[in-house]
Amino acid sequence: MKVVIDTSSLLSLVRYYLPFDKQKILFEIVKAKIANGEITVIDKIIEECKYTSKGLVLETLSFLNDKSFNKTHKLPLNTEFILPSAPAKFYRMVDNNFVVTVQRARLNETQYDSLKNDFMNSADMKMILTSLNLKKDNPTEDIFLVTEETEASNDNKVFKKIPAICSQLDITTINIQQLIDKFEGMKIEIK
């Protein structure tokens, strides 16, 4: 199993799960899975974590800021030059399948191109592209994108939410609770 995790999932982990992890069992499992590449944290997510909730994720998961840890485990994953395997087909999907048609109709071509460029360089798209590349490189392994988003679009954005896009690309999305449930050998007990 390999997973790509988003900022909101990391934030949920540190807010709602780790405070009850008095013996640091979950913390150590997450750290080990990030170290061995089972959980992928991309550069754009680390950047978002710096500015989300006053850096709570990076403060709690301090190893993500540890230069020695990052160098040893080649973290975070650099997504600056990540591309889809079939770029022309993928960009057509962005224009036709990933866009919210009603929102797109309100924009002129220049506005749309600007928003599309921002979207293509966003953490969301970099996670999706990372997941696609993991699927291509590991065809027999389960690949998951961990996000707290739902498919429902209610924010008037031009592009669909991560789960809606992933369902069209055959990428399985799960939330942080479902990820923790998949950790083998871990039993959570609340005393």
CSV table of C-alpha atoms in Angstrom, one decimal:
chain,number,residue,atom,x,y,z
A,1,MET,CA,0.0,0.0,0.0
A,2,LYS,CA,1.2,3.5,-0.9
A,3,VAL,CA,-0.6,6.7,0.0
A,4,VAL,CA,-0.3,10.4,-0.9
A,5,ILE,CA,-1.7,12.6,1.9
A,6,ASP,CA,-3.0,16.1,1.9
A,7,THR,CA,-2.8,19.0,4.4
A,8,SER,CA,-6.3,18.6,5.8
A,9,SER,CA,-5.6,14.9,6.6
A,10,LEU,CA,-2.4,15.7,8.4
A,11,LEU,CA,-4.1,18.5,10.3
A,12,SER,CA,-6.9,16.1,11.3
A,13,LEU,CA,-4.2,13.6,12.4
A,14,VAL,CA,-2.5,16.0,14.7
A,15,ARG,CA,-5.7,17.6,16.0
A,16,TYR,CA,-7.9,14.7,16.6
A,17,TYR,CA,-5.8,11.5,16.9
A,18,LEU,CA,-2.3,12.3,18.2
A,19,PRO,CA,-3.5,14.1,21.3
A,20,PHE,CA,-4.8,10.8,22.5
A,21,ASP,CA,-1.7,8.9,21.4
A,22,LYS,CA,-0.1,9.1,24.9
A,23,GLN,CA,2.4,6.3,24.2
A,24,LYS,CA,3.3,7.8,20.7
A,25,ILE,CA,2.4,4.5,19.0
A,26,LEU,CA,0.4,6.2,16.2
A,27,PHE,CA,3.1,8.9,15.9
A,28,GLU,CA,5.9,6.3,15.4
A,29,ILE,CA,3.8,4.3,12.9
A,30,VAL,CA,3.2,7.5,10.8
A,31,LYS,CA,6.8,8.5,11.1
A,32,ALA,CA,8.0,5.0,10.0
A,33,LYS,CA,5.5,4.9,7.1
A,34,ILE,CA,6.7,8.3,5.9
A,35,ALA,CA,10.3,7.3,6.2
A,36,ASN,CA,9.8,4.1,4.2
A,37,GLY,CA,7.8,5.8,1.5
A,38,GLU,CA,4.5,4.1,2.2
A,39,ILE,CA,3.1,7.5,3.0
A,40,THR,CA,4.2,10.2,0.5
A,41,VAL,CA,4.3,13.8,1.6
A,42,ILE,CA,4.9,16.1,-1.3
A,43,ASP,CA,6.7,19.5,-1.3
A,44,LYS,CA,3.5,21.5,-1.9
A,45,ILE,CA,1.8,19.9,1.2
A,46,ILE,CA,4.8,20.8,3.4
A,47,GLU,CA,4.5,24.4,2.1
A,48,GLU,CA,0.8,24.5,2.9
A,49,CYS,CA,1.5,23.0,6.4
A,50,LYS,CA,3.7,26.0,7.2
A,51,TYR,CA,0.8,28.4,6.8
A,52,THR,CA,-2.1,26.2,8.0
A,53,SER,CA,-3.2,26.5,11.7
A,54,LYS,CA,0.0,28.4,12.6
A,55,GLY,CA,2.2,25.5,11.4
A,56,LEU,CA,0.6,23.0,13.9
A,57,VAL,CA,1.3,20.0,11.6
A,58,LEU,CA,5.0,20.8,11.3
A,59,GLU,CA,5.3,21.5,15.0
A,60,THR,CA,3.6,18.2,16.0
A,61,LEU,CA,5.3,16.1,13.3
A,62,SER,CA,8.6,17.9,13.8
A,63,PHE,CA,10.5,15.2,11.9
A,64,LEU,CA,9.0,16.7,8.7
A,65,ASN,CA,11.2,19.8,9.4
A,66,ASP,CA,14.3,17.8,10.3
A,67,LYS,CA,16.8,18.3,7.6
A,68,SER,CA,18.7,15.1,8.4
A,69,PHE,CA,15.5,13.0,8.4
A,70,ASN,CA,14.4,14.6,5.2
A,71,LYS,CA,17.8,14.0,3.5
A,72,THR,CA,18.0,10.4,4.6
A,73,HIS,CA,14.5,9.6,3.4
A,74,LYS,CA,14.5,11.9,0.3
A,75,LEU,CA,11.6,14.0,1.7
A,76,PRO,CA,9.5,15.8,0.7
A,77,LEU,CA,8.8,14.5,-2.8
A,78,ASN,CA,9.7,17.2,-5.3
A,79,THR,CA,6.8,17.7,-7.7
A,80,GLU,CA,8.1,20.7,-9.6
A,81,PHE,CA,8.5,18.7,-12.9
A,82,ILE,CA,5.9,16.0,-12.4
A,83,LEU,CA,3.8,15.3,-15.5
A,84,PRO,CA,1.0,12.9,-16.4
A,85,SER,CA,1.9,10.0,-18.6
A,86,ALA,CA,-0.3,11.1,-21.5
A,87,PRO,CA,-0.1,14.9,-21.2
A,88,ALA,CA,-2.4,15.8,-24.2
A,89,LYS,CA,-5.1,13.4,-23.0
A,90,PHE,CA,-4.8,14.6,-19.4
A,91,TYR,CA,-5.0,18.3,-20.3
A,92,ARG,CA,-8.2,17.6,-22.4
A,93,MET,CA,-9.6,15.9,-19.3
A,94,VAL,CA,-8.7,19.0,-17.2
A,95,ASP,CA,-10.6,21.2,-19.7
A,96,ASN,CA,-13.6,18.9,-20.2
A,97,ASN,CA,-14.0,16.6,-17.2
A,98,PHE,CA,-12.4,18.3,-14.2
A,99,VAL,CA,-14.0,21.7,-14.7
A,100,VAL,CA,-17.3,22.8,-13.2
A,101,THR,CA,-19.0,23.9,-16.4
A,102,VAL,CA,-21.2,26.5,-14.8
A,103,GLN,CA,-18.2,28.3,-13.2
A,104,ARG,CA,-16.2,27.9,-16.4
A,105,ALA,CA,-18.9,29.7,-18.4
A,106,ARG,CA,-18.6,32.8,-16.3
A,107,LEU,CA,-14.9,33.3,-17.3
A,108,ASN,CA,-13.3,34.7,-20.4
A,109,GLU,CA,-10.4,32.7,-21.9
A,110,THR,CA,-7.7,34.7,-20.2
A,111,GLN,CA,-9.3,34.3,-16.8
A,112,TYR,CA,-9.8,30.6,-17.3
A,113,ASP,CA,-6.2,30.1,-18.5
A,114,SER,CA,-4.9,31.8,-15.4
A,115,LEU,CA,-7.0,29.7,-13.1
A,116,LYS,CA,-6.1,26.6,-14.9
A,117,ASN,CA,-2.4,27.3,-14.6
A,118,ASP,CA,-2.8,27.9,-10.9
A,119,PHE,CA,-4.8,24.7,-10.5
A,120,MET,CA,-2.2,22.7,-12.5
A,121,ASN,CA,0.5,24.0,-10.0
A,122,SER,CA,-1.7,23.5,-6.9
A,123,ALA,CA,-1.0,21.0,-4.2
A,124,ASP,CA,-4.3,19.2,-5.1
A,125,MET,CA,-3.1,18.6,-8.7
A,126,LYS,CA,0.4,17.7,-7.7
A,127,MET,CA,-1.0,15.0,-5.3
A,128,ILE,CA,-3.2,13.7,-8.1
A,129,LEU,CA,-0.3,13.5,-10.5
A,130,THR,CA,1.9,11.8,-7.8
A,131,SER,CA,-0.9,9.2,-7.3
A,132,LEU,CA,-1.1,8.6,-11.0
A,133,ASN,CA,2.6,8.1,-11.3
A,134,LEU,CA,2.6,5.8,-8.3
A,135,LYS,CA,-0.1,3.7,-10.0
A,136,LYS,CA,1.9,3.5,-13.2
A,137,ASP,CA,5.1,2.6,-11.4
A,138,ASN,CA,3.4,0.1,-9.0
A,139,PRO,CA,0.6,-1.6,-11.0
A,140,THR,CA,0.0,-4.3,-8.4
A,141,GLU,CA,0.1,-2.2,-5.3
A,142,ASP,CA,-2.9,-0.4,-3.8
A,143,ILE,CA,-2.6,3.4,-4.2
A,144,PHE,CA,-4.7,5.8,-2.1
A,145,LEU,CA,-5.0,9.5,-2.0
A,146,VAL,CA,-5.8,10.6,1.6
A,147,THR,CA,-8.0,13.6,1.8
A,148,GLU,CA,-10.8,15.0,4.0
A,149,GLU,CA,-12.6,16.5,1.0
A,150,THR,CA,-15.9,15.1,-0.3
A,151,GLU,CA,-17.0,14.9,-3.9
A,152,ALA,CA,-19.7,17.5,-3.4
A,153,SER,CA,-18.8,20.9,-4.9
A,154,ASN,CA,-20.2,23.7,-2.8
A,155,ASP,CA,-17.5,26.4,-3.0
A,156,ASN,CA,-18.0,27.9,-6.4
A,157,LYS,CA,-14.5,27.0,-7.6
A,158,VAL,CA,-13.8,26.4,-11.3
A,159,PHE,CA,-12.4,22.9,-10.8
A,160,LYS,CA,-13.9,19.9,-9.1
A,161,LYS,CA,-12.8,18.5,-5.7
A,162,ILE,CA,-10.1,15.9,-5.4
A,163,PRO,CA,-12.4,12.9,-4.9
A,164,ALA,CA,-14.5,13.8,-8.0
A,165,ILE,CA,-11.3,14.1,-10.1
A,166,CYS,CA,-9.8,10.9,-8.6
A,167,SER,CA,-12.9,8.9,-9.4
A,168,GLN,CA,-12.5,9.8,-13.1
A,169,LEU,CA,-8.9,8.7,-13.0
A,170,ASP,CA,-9.5,5.5,-11.0
A,171,ILE,CA,-7.6,6.7,-8.0
A,172,THR,CA,-9.1,5.6,-4.7
A,173,THR,CA,-9.6,8.3,-2.1
A,174,ILE,CA,-9.9,7.7,1.7
A,175,ASN,CA,-9.9,9.9,4.7
A,176,ILE,CA,-7.5,9.8,7.7
A,177,GLN,CA,-9.7,7.5,9.7
A,178,GLN,CA,-9.8,4.9,6.9
A,179,LEU,CA,-6.0,5.2,6.5
A,180,ILE,CA,-5.5,4.5,10.3
A,181,ASP,CA,-7.8,1.5,10.0
A,182,LYS,CA,-5.6,0.1,7.2
A,183,PHE,CA,-2.5,0.2,9.5
A,184,GLU,CA,-1.7,-3.4,10.2
A,185,GLY,CA,-1.0,-4.5,13.7
A,186,MET,CA,-2.4,-1.3,15.2
A,187,LYS,CA,-5.2,-1.3,17.7
A,188,ILE,CA,-6.5,1.9,19.1
A,189,GLU,CA,-7.8,1.8,22.7
A,190,ILE,CA,-9.2,4.8,24.6
A,191,LYS,CA,-8.7,4.5,28.3
